Short mmCIF file of C-alpha atoms and ligand atoms in Angstrom, two decimals:
data_model
loop_
_atom_site.label_atom_id
_atom_site.label_comp_id
_atom_site.label_asym_id
_atom_site.label_seq_id
_atom_site.Cartn_x
_atom_site.Cartn_y
_atom_site.Cartn_z
CA MET A 1 145.92 187.96 25.68
CA PRO A 2 142.84 189.30 23.86
CA ALA A 3 142.01 192.98 24.33
CA ARG A 4 139.42 193.78 27.00
CA PHE A 5 136.17 195.50 26.03
CA THR A 6 133.67 196.06 28.81
CA VAL A 7 130.79 198.25 27.69
CA THR A 8 127.74 199.48 29.55
CA THR A 9 124.40 201.11 28.89
CA PRO A 10 123.12 203.34 31.66
CA ILE A 11 120.90 201.45 34.06
CA TYR A 12 117.41 202.54 33.16
CA TYR A 13 115.05 204.11 35.59
CA VAL A 14 112.62 201.26 36.05
CA ASN A 15 109.60 203.55 36.44
CA ASP A 16 109.85 204.76 32.85
CA VAL A 17 108.18 202.93 30.00
CA PRO A 18 110.84 201.73 27.54
CA HIS A 19 110.68 203.81 24.36
CA ILE A 20 112.88 204.08 21.29
CA GLY A 21 115.18 206.52 23.10
CA HIS A 22 116.23 203.69 25.42
CA ALA A 23 116.24 201.23 22.54
CA TYR A 24 118.62 203.49 20.62
CA ASN A 25 121.17 203.35 23.42
CA GLU A 26 120.73 199.60 23.89
CA VAL A 27 121.16 198.82 20.20
CA ALA A 28 124.25 201.05 19.83
CA THR A 29 125.91 199.46 22.85
CA ASP A 30 125.01 196.01 21.56
CA VAL A 31 126.45 196.74 18.11
CA LEU A 32 129.74 197.84 19.69
CA ALA A 33 129.83 194.74 21.89
CA ARG A 34 129.05 192.41 18.99
CA TRP A 35 131.72 194.06 16.86
CA HIS A 36 134.34 193.59 19.56
CA ARG A 37 133.32 189.96 20.07
CA MET A 38 133.85 189.41 16.34
CA ARG A 39 137.32 190.90 16.73
CA GLY A 40 138.05 188.28 19.35
CA ASP A 41 138.18 190.79 22.20
CA ASP A 42 137.34 189.68 25.74
CA THR A 43 133.97 191.41 25.62
CA PHE A 44 131.40 192.01 28.32
CA MET A 45 128.20 194.00 27.86
CA LEU A 46 126.32 195.16 30.92
CA THR A 47 122.86 196.67 31.20
CA GLY A 48 120.24 196.82 33.93
CA THR A 49 117.77 198.84 35.92
CA ASP A 50 117.90 201.62 38.51
CA GLU A 51 115.27 200.84 41.13
CA HIS A 52 115.71 202.95 44.23
CA GLY A 53 114.70 206.49 45.11
CA GLN A 54 111.72 208.48 46.21
CA LYS A 55 109.94 208.50 42.86
CA ILE A 56 109.74 204.70 42.73
CA LEU A 57 108.54 204.58 46.33
CA ARG A 58 105.78 207.08 45.59
CA THR A 59 104.58 205.25 42.48
CA ALA A 60 104.59 201.91 44.29
CA VAL A 61 102.51 203.38 47.09
CA ALA A 62 100.15 204.93 44.55
CA HIS A 63 99.71 201.45 43.02
CA GLU A 64 99.06 199.99 46.48
CA THR A 65 102.08 197.72 46.38
CA THR A 66 105.62 197.57 47.79
CA PRO A 67 108.51 199.12 45.88
CA GLN A 68 110.17 195.69 45.52
CA GLU A 69 107.03 194.14 44.00
CA TRP A 70 106.56 197.17 41.80
CA THR A 71 110.09 197.06 40.38
CA ASP A 72 109.97 193.26 39.95
CA ARG A 73 106.86 193.70 37.87
CA LEU A 74 108.36 196.43 35.67
CA VAL A 75 111.63 194.59 35.10
CA GLU A 76 109.88 191.40 34.02
CA SER A 77 107.02 192.94 32.06
CA ALA A 78 108.81 195.82 30.33
CA TRP A 79 112.60 196.02 30.55
CA LYS A 80 113.76 192.47 29.94
CA PRO A 81 111.22 191.92 27.13
CA GLN A 82 112.56 195.03 25.34
CA LEU A 83 116.08 193.57 25.31
CA GLU A 84 114.75 190.33 23.88
CA LEU A 85 112.67 192.13 21.29
CA LEU A 86 115.71 194.03 20.03
CA ASP A 87 118.13 191.08 19.95
CA ILE A 88 120.37 192.61 22.60
CA ALA A 89 123.07 190.10 23.57
CA ASN A 90 123.98 191.57 26.96
CA ASP A 91 126.22 189.37 29.10
CA ASP A 92 124.68 190.53 32.35
CA PHE A 93 121.68 192.41 33.69
CA ILE A 94 122.08 194.14 37.01
CA ARG A 95 119.29 195.46 39.18
CA THR A 96 120.17 197.90 41.92
CA THR A 97 117.99 195.78 44.21
CA ASP A 98 120.33 192.79 43.62
CA GLU A 99 122.17 191.68 46.74
CA ARG A 100 125.51 191.85 44.88
CA HIS A 101 124.89 195.52 44.13
CA LYS A 102 124.06 196.34 47.74
CA VAL A 103 127.22 194.58 48.88
CA GLY A 104 129.41 196.42 46.35
CA VAL A 105 127.89 199.81 47.20
CA ARG A 106 128.48 199.35 50.93
CA ILE A 107 132.11 198.30 50.42
CA PHE A 108 132.77 201.21 48.05
CA LEU A 109 131.16 203.74 50.35
CA GLN A 110 132.92 202.48 53.44
CA ARG A 111 136.27 202.82 51.66
CA LEU A 112 135.46 206.42 50.72
CA TYR A 113 134.41 207.15 54.29
CA ASP A 114 137.51 205.54 55.79
CA ALA A 115 139.72 207.51 53.40
CA GLY A 116 138.13 210.78 54.56
CA TRP A 117 136.18 211.67 51.39
CA ILE A 118 132.80 211.76 53.13
CA TYR A 119 131.61 214.10 55.90
CA HIS A 120 128.38 214.98 57.67
CA GLY A 121 126.83 218.38 56.97
CA GLU A 122 123.75 220.55 56.69
CA PHE A 123 122.02 220.97 53.42
CA GLU A 124 119.21 222.91 51.73
CA ALA A 125 118.39 222.82 48.04
CA GLU A 126 115.70 222.58 45.40
CA TYR A 127 114.99 219.01 44.35
CA CYS A 128 113.00 217.62 41.41
CA VAL A 129 111.59 214.21 42.27
CA GLY A 130 110.96 213.57 38.57
CA CYS A 131 114.66 213.95 37.80
CA GLU A 132 115.83 212.62 41.20
CA GLU A 133 118.26 215.50 41.02
CA TYR A 134 119.07 218.76 42.77
CA LYS A 135 118.44 221.84 40.69
CA THR A 136 120.46 225.01 40.55
CA PRO A 137 118.55 228.27 39.86
CA GLY A 138 119.75 228.04 36.24
CA ASP A 139 117.94 224.70 35.81
CA LEU A 140 114.54 226.21 36.62
CA VAL A 141 112.14 228.05 34.35
CA PRO A 142 108.97 230.08 35.01
CA GLY A 143 105.92 227.84 35.32
CA THR A 144 102.79 228.14 33.20
CA GLY A 145 99.13 227.22 33.75
CA GLU A 146 98.48 226.00 37.28
CA TYR A 147 102.14 226.70 38.18
CA GLU A 148 102.08 230.30 36.95
CA GLY A 149 104.25 232.47 39.21
CA GLN A 150 106.41 229.58 40.47
CA LEU A 151 109.73 228.23 39.20
CA VAL A 152 109.48 224.73 37.74
CA CYS A 153 111.83 221.97 36.50
CA ALA A 154 112.66 222.66 32.84
CA ILE A 155 112.24 218.96 32.01
CA HIS A 156 109.14 218.10 34.01
CA SER A 157 107.42 221.51 34.01
CA ARG A 158 106.47 220.89 37.66
CA PRO A 159 107.51 222.77 40.81
CA VAL A 160 110.58 221.54 42.66
CA GLU A 161 110.67 220.76 46.38
CA THR A 162 112.86 222.58 48.88
CA VAL A 163 114.78 219.91 50.79
CA ARG A 164 116.41 220.64 54.15
CA GLU A 165 118.41 217.81 55.63
CA ALA A 166 121.50 216.86 57.55
CA ASN A 167 123.28 214.59 55.10
CA TYR A 168 126.52 212.93 54.22
CA PHE A 169 128.56 214.73 51.60
CA PHE A 170 131.17 213.57 49.12
CA LYS A 171 134.09 215.98 48.73
CA LEU A 172 133.57 216.44 45.01
CA SER A 173 135.00 219.97 45.14
CA GLN A 174 138.45 218.56 45.90
CA PHE A 175 138.63 216.84 42.52
CA GLN A 176 138.40 219.82 40.21
CA GLN A 177 142.06 219.91 39.24
CA GLN A 178 142.40 216.15 38.93
CA LEU A 179 139.37 216.07 36.63
CA LEU A 180 140.70 218.87 34.44
CA ASP A 181 144.03 217.05 34.25
CA LEU A 182 142.19 213.88 33.26
CA TYR A 183 140.34 215.58 30.39
CA ASP A 184 143.60 217.13 29.17
CA ALA A 185 145.71 214.00 29.49
CA ARG A 186 143.13 211.77 27.83
CA PRO A 187 141.29 213.72 25.11
CA ASP A 188 139.37 210.58 24.10
CA TYR A 189 138.07 209.94 27.62
CA VAL A 190 134.89 211.96 27.03
CA GLN A 191 133.48 211.83 23.52
CA PRO A 192 132.30 213.32 21.27
CA GLU A 193 134.11 216.64 21.24
CA HIS A 194 131.10 218.86 22.07
CA VAL A 195 130.19 216.77 25.11
CA ARG A 196 133.80 216.84 26.26
CA ASN A 197 133.88 220.63 25.96
CA GLU A 198 130.64 220.98 27.88
CA VAL A 199 131.87 218.73 30.69
CA ARG A 200 135.23 220.46 30.89
CA GLN A 201 133.60 223.88 31.04
CA PHE A 202 131.27 222.73 33.81
CA VAL A 203 134.20 221.51 35.93
CA ALA A 204 136.31 224.59 35.18
CA GLN A 205 133.61 226.76 36.81
CA GLY A 206 134.21 224.99 40.11
CA LEU A 207 132.53 222.06 41.85
CA THR A 208 130.49 221.92 45.03
CA ASP A 209 130.40 218.95 47.39
CA LEU A 210 127.68 216.44 46.68
CA SER A 211 125.02 215.33 49.12
CA ILE A 212 125.02 211.55 48.88
CA SER A 213 122.47 210.40 51.44
CA ARG A 214 118.81 210.84 52.43
CA SER A 215 117.13 210.25 55.75
CA THR A 216 113.49 211.13 54.94
CA PHE A 217 112.63 207.80 53.27
CA ASP A 218 114.12 204.31 53.32
CA TRP A 219 113.78 202.89 49.78
CA GLY A 220 117.48 202.62 49.08
CA ILE A 221 120.72 201.12 50.32
CA ALA A 222 121.54 201.93 53.94
CA VAL A 223 124.73 203.91 54.58
CA PRO A 224 127.05 201.31 56.17
CA TRP A 225 128.04 203.38 59.23
CA ASP A 226 124.66 205.09 59.72
CA GLU A 227 121.55 202.99 59.06
CA THR A 228 119.26 206.01 59.41
CA HIS A 229 120.42 207.19 55.96
CA VAL A 230 120.08 205.66 52.49
CA VAL A 231 122.52 206.41 49.67
CA TYR A 232 121.47 209.04 47.11
CA VAL A 233 120.07 207.17 44.14
CA TRP A 234 122.42 208.61 41.48
CA PHE A 235 125.53 208.04 43.55
CA GLU A 236 124.46 204.48 44.19
CA ALA A 237 123.35 203.82 40.62
CA LEU A 238 126.76 204.70 39.15
CA LEU A 239 128.24 201.93 41.27
CA ASN A 240 126.37 199.29 39.28
CA TYR A 241 129.24 199.39 36.80
CA VAL A 242 131.59 197.93 39.38
CA SER A 243 129.24 195.98 41.64
CA ALA A 244 128.19 193.88 38.62
CA ILE A 245 131.75 192.76 37.97
CA GLY A 246 132.73 191.77 41.47
CA TYR A 247 134.05 194.99 42.99
CA GLY A 248 135.32 194.31 46.52
CA VAL A 249 134.20 190.68 46.33
CA ASP A 250 135.73 188.95 43.30
CA GLU A 251 139.06 190.62 42.59
CA GLU A 252 139.86 188.32 39.67
CA GLN A 253 136.68 189.12 37.77
CA PHE A 254 137.03 192.81 38.58
CA ALA A 255 140.61 192.91 37.27
CA ARG A 256 139.50 191.14 34.09
CA ARG A 257 136.53 193.46 33.33
CA TRP A 258 137.50 196.88 34.66
CA PRO A 259 137.82 199.64 33.38
CA ALA A 260 134.70 199.91 31.25
CA THR A 261 133.37 202.14 28.48
CA HIS A 262 130.06 203.88 29.18
CA ILE A 263 127.60 204.65 26.38
CA VAL A 264 125.15 207.23 27.72
CA GLY A 265 122.78 209.95 26.53
CA LYS A 266 124.48 213.34 26.51
CA ASP A 267 122.08 214.57 29.23
CA ILE A 268 123.68 212.24 31.77
CA ALA A 269 127.26 212.62 30.54
CA ARG A 270 127.99 214.94 33.48
CA PHE A 271 127.19 212.27 36.05
CA HIS A 272 129.43 209.82 34.19
CA ALA A 273 132.31 212.14 33.36
CA VAL A 274 132.42 214.34 36.50
CA ILE A 275 130.97 212.62 39.58
CA TRP A 276 131.84 209.08 38.56
CA PRO A 277 135.57 209.60 37.82
CA ALA A 278 135.89 211.62 41.05
CA MET A 279 134.38 208.66 42.92
CA GLN A 280 136.80 206.32 41.15
CA MET A 281 139.79 208.47 42.07
CA ALA A 282 138.62 208.70 45.67
CA ALA A 283 138.22 204.92 45.86
CA GLY A 284 141.59 204.33 44.22
CA ILE A 285 140.32 202.38 41.21
CA GLU A 286 141.17 203.06 37.58
CA VAL A 287 139.10 205.68 35.79
CA SER A 288 136.71 204.36 33.09
CA ASP A 289 138.09 203.94 29.57
CA HIS A 290 135.58 206.17 27.80
CA VAL A 291 132.33 208.02 28.34
CA PHE A 292 130.50 208.49 25.06
CA GLY A 293 127.51 210.83 25.17
CA HIS A 294 125.22 210.22 22.22
CA GLY A 295 122.55 212.57 20.95
CA TRP A 296 118.82 212.58 21.44
CA LEU A 297 116.17 211.11 19.20
CA LEU A 298 113.80 213.84 18.18
CA VAL A 299 110.24 213.31 17.08
CA GLY A 300 108.61 216.35 15.58
CA GLY A 301 111.57 218.40 16.85
CA GLU A 302 111.18 217.31 20.51
CA LYS A 303 113.28 214.97 22.61
CA MET A 304 111.69 211.57 22.88
CA SER A 305 110.48 211.08 26.41
CA LYS A 306 107.55 209.87 28.41
CA ALA A 307 107.33 213.23 30.15
CA LYS A 308 106.68 214.97 26.84
CA ALA A 309 104.38 212.22 25.55
CA THR A 310 106.36 211.73 22.35
CA GLY A 311 107.37 208.17 23.24
CA ILE A 312 107.13 205.58 20.50
CA GLU A 313 107.33 201.94 21.48
CA PRO A 314 109.93 199.95 19.55
CA ARG A 315 107.33 197.28 18.83
CA GLN A 316 105.35 199.74 16.72
CA ILE A 317 108.35 199.82 14.37
CA THR A 318 109.54 196.21 14.59
CA ASP A 319 106.03 194.89 13.89
CA VAL A 320 106.09 196.61 10.50
CA PHE A 321 109.74 196.57 9.41
CA GLY A 322 111.34 193.86 11.55
CA VAL A 323 114.02 193.99 14.21
CA ASP A 324 116.95 194.12 11.78
CA ALA A 325 115.55 197.14 9.99
CA PHE A 326 114.96 198.87 13.33
CA ARG A 327 118.57 198.32 14.37
CA TYR A 328 119.90 199.25 10.96
CA TYR A 329 117.86 202.41 10.59
CA PHE A 330 118.79 204.08 13.88
CA MET A 331 122.46 203.17 13.60
CA ARG A 332 122.71 204.18 9.95
CA ALA A 333 120.53 207.28 9.70
CA ILE A 334 121.88 209.18 12.72
CA ALA A 335 125.53 210.18 13.10
CA PHE A 336 126.38 208.62 16.47
CA GLY A 337 126.96 211.51 18.87
CA SER A 338 124.55 213.92 17.16
CA ASP A 339 120.84 214.40 17.67
CA GLY A 340 118.68 212.72 15.06
CA SER A 341 115.10 213.02 13.95
CA PHE A 342 112.91 210.00 13.56
CA SER A 343 110.26 209.91 10.89
CA TRP A 344 108.28 207.04 9.45
CA GLU A 345 108.88 208.43 5.94
CA ASP A 346 112.65 208.35 6.32
CA LEU A 347 112.57 204.85 7.81
CA ASP A 348 110.38 203.63 4.96
CA ALA A 349 112.59 205.27 2.32
CA ARG A 350 115.83 203.81 3.69
CA TYR A 351 114.30 200.40 4.20
CA HIS A 352 113.29 200.15 0.58
CA ALA A 353 116.26 201.90 -1.02
CA GLU A 354 119.12 200.48 1.04
CA LEU A 355 117.87 197.16 2.37
CA ALA A 356 115.22 195.84 -0.04
CA ASN A 357 116.60 197.28 -3.30
CA GLY A 358 120.25 197.53 -2.21
CA LEU A 359 121.31 194.53 -0.17
CA GLY A 360 118.29 192.28 -0.71
CA ASN A 361 118.27 192.68 -4.47
CA LEU A 362 122.03 192.15 -4.76
CA ALA A 363 121.69 188.89 -2.85
CA SER A 364 118.76 187.52 -4.84
CA ARG A 365 120.31 188.49 -8.22
CA THR A 366 123.67 186.96 -7.36
CA ILE A 367 122.21 183.73 -6.03
CA ALA A 368 119.98 183.41 -9.09
CA MET A 369 122.94 183.92 -11.46
CA VAL A 370 125.17 181.39 -9.70
CA HIS A 371 122.30 178.90 -9.99
CA LYS A 372 121.61 179.68 -13.60
CA TYR A 373 125.19 179.80 -14.92
CA ARG A 374 127.07 177.49 -12.52
CA ASP A 375 124.42 175.12 -11.13
CA GLY A 376 124.64 176.79 -7.74
CA VAL A 377 128.36 176.13 -7.26
CA VAL A 378 130.48 179.17 -6.41
CA PRO A 379 133.49 179.26 -8.79
CA ASP A 380 136.70 178.64 -6.84
CA VAL A 381 138.69 181.50 -8.35
CA ALA A 382 140.13 184.78 -7.12
CA PRO A 383 137.89 187.85 -7.18
CA VAL A 384 138.73 190.72 -9.51
CA PRO A 385 141.49 192.88 -7.97
CA GLU A 386 139.61 196.19 -8.13
CA VAL A 387 136.74 194.89 -6.01
CA ALA A 388 139.05 192.89 -3.73
CA ALA A 389 140.93 196.12 -2.96
CA LEU A 390 137.69 197.93 -2.17
CA LEU A 391 136.62 195.15 0.20
CA ALA A 392 139.92 195.36 2.07
CA THR A 393 139.75 199.15 2.41
CA SER A 394 136.13 199.11 3.52
CA VAL A 395 136.77 196.52 6.22
CA GLU A 396 139.75 198.45 7.52
CA ARG A 397 137.84 201.75 7.59
CA ALA A 398 134.78 200.23 9.20
CA ASP A 399 136.87 198.66 11.94
CA ALA A 400 138.69 201.94 12.58
CA ALA A 401 135.35 203.79 12.76
CA ILE A 402 134.22 201.50 15.60
CA ASP A 403 137.23 202.58 17.68
CA ARG A 404 135.91 206.15 17.32
CA PHE A 405 132.37 204.98 18.17
CA GLN A 406 131.28 206.06 14.70
CA ILE A 407 128.84 203.23 14.11
CA HIS A 408 127.15 205.02 11.19
CA GLU A 409 130.50 205.23 9.40
CA ALA A 410 131.13 201.51 9.83
CA ILE A 411 127.73 200.78 8.29
CA GLU A 412 128.42 203.25 5.50
CA GLN A 413 131.53 201.26 4.60
CA ALA A 414 129.51 198.03 4.43
CA MET A 415 126.90 199.70 2.25
CA ARG A 416 129.62 201.08 0.00
CA ILE A 417 130.43 197.45 -0.80
CA VAL A 418 126.77 196.73 -1.58
CA ASP A 419 126.53 199.76 -3.88
CA ARG A 420 129.75 198.87 -5.67
CA LEU A 421 128.65 195.29 -6.23
CA ASN A 422 125.29 196.37 -7.63
CA GLY A 423 127.18 198.66 -10.00
CA PHE A 424 129.55 195.82 -10.84
CA VAL A 425 126.66 193.59 -11.91
CA THR A 426 125.41 196.27 -14.28
CA GLU A 427 128.88 196.92 -15.76
CA GLN A 428 129.84 193.28 -16.18
CA ALA A 429 126.43 192.10 -17.42
CA PRO A 430 126.93 188.42 -16.55
CA TRP A 431 123.93 187.54 -18.78
CA VAL A 432 126.00 188.72 -21.78
CA LEU A 433 129.19 186.95 -20.62
CA ALA A 434 127.21 183.72 -20.23
CA LYS A 435 126.50 183.60 -23.95
CA ASP A 436 130.16 183.93 -24.94
CA ASP A 437 132.36 180.80 -24.71
CA ALA A 438 135.50 182.96 -24.61
CA GLN A 439 134.24 184.77 -21.47
CA GLN A 440 133.64 181.78 -19.19
CA GLU A 441 136.71 182.35 -17.00
CA HIS A 442 135.79 186.00 -16.68
CA LEU A 443 132.24 185.05 -15.72
CA ASP A 444 133.69 182.76 -13.03
CA ALA A 445 135.65 185.69 -11.63
CA VAL A 446 132.59 188.00 -11.72
CA LEU A 447 130.40 185.52 -9.87
CA ALA A 448 133.13 184.70 -7.33
CA THR A 449 133.64 188.43 -6.75
CA LEU A 450 129.94 188.99 -6.09
CA VAL A 451 129.72 186.09 -3.65
CA GLN A 452 132.85 187.17 -1.81
CA GLY A 453 131.65 190.74 -1.61
CA ILE A 454 128.27 189.67 -0.22
CA GLY A 455 130.01 187.48 2.36
CA THR A 456 132.21 190.39 3.40
CA ALA A 457 129.21 192.72 3.70
CA ALA A 458 127.30 190.08 5.69
CA ILE A 459 130.17 189.84 8.19
CA LEU A 460 130.43 193.64 8.54
CA LEU A 461 126.69 194.02 9.00
CA ALA A 462 126.33 191.07 11.39
CA PRO A 463 126.72 193.22 14.55
CA VAL A 464 123.90 195.45 13.27
CA MET A 465 121.44 193.04 11.64
CA THR A 466 121.66 189.77 13.49
CA ARG A 467 119.04 187.76 11.62
CA SER A 468 119.17 188.72 7.95
CA THR A 469 122.98 188.54 7.85
CA GLN A 470 122.87 184.96 9.13
CA ALA A 471 120.35 184.02 6.44
CA LEU A 472 122.46 185.80 3.83
CA TRP A 473 125.66 184.19 5.07
CA ALA A 474 124.19 180.70 4.83
CA ALA A 475 122.69 181.48 1.40
CA VAL A 476 126.09 182.32 -0.11
CA GLY A 477 127.64 179.15 1.32
CA GLY A 478 129.16 180.56 4.52
CA GLU A 479 129.78 177.91 7.15
CA GLY A 480 128.70 178.18 10.77
CA ALA A 481 127.46 181.36 12.34
CA VAL A 482 128.29 184.68 10.76
CA ARG A 483 128.75 186.17 14.24
CA ASP A 484 131.68 183.77 14.76
CA GLN A 485 133.63 185.11 11.77
CA PRO A 486 136.70 187.24 12.51
CA ILE A 487 135.48 190.69 11.50
CA ARG A 488 138.91 192.11 10.72
CA GLU A 489 139.41 189.30 8.17
CA ALA A 490 136.01 189.90 6.57
CA ALA A 491 137.54 190.78 3.19
CA ALA A 492 139.55 187.57 3.09
CA TRP A 493 136.58 185.24 3.21
CA ARG A 494 136.33 183.22 0.00
CA GLY A 495 133.05 181.56 -0.94
CA THR A 496 133.66 178.13 -2.41
CA GLY A 497 130.49 176.28 -1.46
CA ARG A 498 127.00 176.28 -2.91
CA VAL A 499 124.49 179.07 -2.91
CA GLU A 500 120.93 178.47 -1.72
CA THR A 501 117.82 180.34 -2.79
CA ILE A 502 116.15 182.12 0.12
CA PRO A 503 112.97 184.16 0.52
CA PRO A 504 113.46 187.94 0.16
CA LEU A 505 115.53 189.23 3.10
CA PHE A 506 113.64 192.52 3.20
CA PRO A 507 110.16 192.06 1.77
CA ARG A 508 108.45 195.19 0.56
CA VAL A 509 106.34 196.97 3.16
CA GLU A 510 103.10 198.55 1.97
CA ALA A 511 102.56 202.16 2.97
CA GLN A 512 100.66 202.42 6.27
ZN1 ZN B 601 112.59 217.28 36.65
#
């Protein structure tokens, strides 16, 4: 039976405008999913939108429409088009307004209630509508300007609201020891290390029960045993990961797809690695495979967000450099798990050095030489052992890096092949070999080595750059779709067909 790989992005808050911070998460999750598909794993990638809560209701009202019409509009005009723009091959897209989600949430909640994990209680706390989150005193900072003298949300710089309600509570506090045991028993459950430490420390300080319902507005999913309450938006949103795959409804699909791996920004790792596993334990389902909290994209030293007005739309980048370069740049330039700074200069420099001059030039030189010296036919001989060994090692290392979610390392291994092959051309000087009758067999081996190496690199880079690798693959005589090649056997591919001349894969981009 093939290995299971179910991977999720967070569901995005539909009210936000998609920016490259969201795109970064989507692309990384997509690269992982594509890689696993090329391994032959039973892969399923889930993404979607989070559509309930007070903030959405307020914006819809402000736009003189209903929350359902408002979210429909945003999903169709902003969120789905971004996935298409970025070549995201998600297998499913869940909206929390989908009937299947509502059904799953009600079943899950009822089970928690029946098992005694939910009780009714009084509640007073500070709430930021922008975050849709309760704030502890430590989360608040002194306000400035018009909010001088008040405490405000550190993220939104706006005052919080004091909420007093009688609500339903989830007994989160009961799960402290089980969570600590989980982190200790499975050190790779929360990654990377610094996020794991932060989460563990948070739980070690003690947990309070979580208010999981609201009765002051109705834009949400009704609590099954008390229709006067709707489920707290975060609690409900986490359940998308199981409602999408048939939880409580389609046991066969659920057994096939669950547990999943969650790729999230580090700022929401706590929800995914504290509240969510406690909910899973309470409901008696398996805990997720992994929670990986990646870093933030910084622009001018600040976290990319709409609230801070540093948002850059992905299209601004793809219009100039193309989708493949967008995907390549963010996966290659930033160590996955660390914060990274975006700059147009760095993007431009890497595009030209690594893609245009590195990969693109290697491809065009090799294809031209096979045409010139062998009439376009790839010599059917073994590659030189030194390069063959490097291909095998690089493939193995790249594949191992993916299991550690180190996407940048996997790409580095592919680019190591490209660099080595460019060096190999210079050392071997095929244009000199071509003039020497005694060197014809050697020239065959050099050309075959170059073609094989390019094919191997194309396979390894296929999860990252979906379009240019297909063009490259076809140009060196690869058959079928490059995404259908077994990625673990990438070094074993042997080009024996014909090469075809293609337009430059990464045309030069003039400075803006
Ligand atoms: Zn806030």
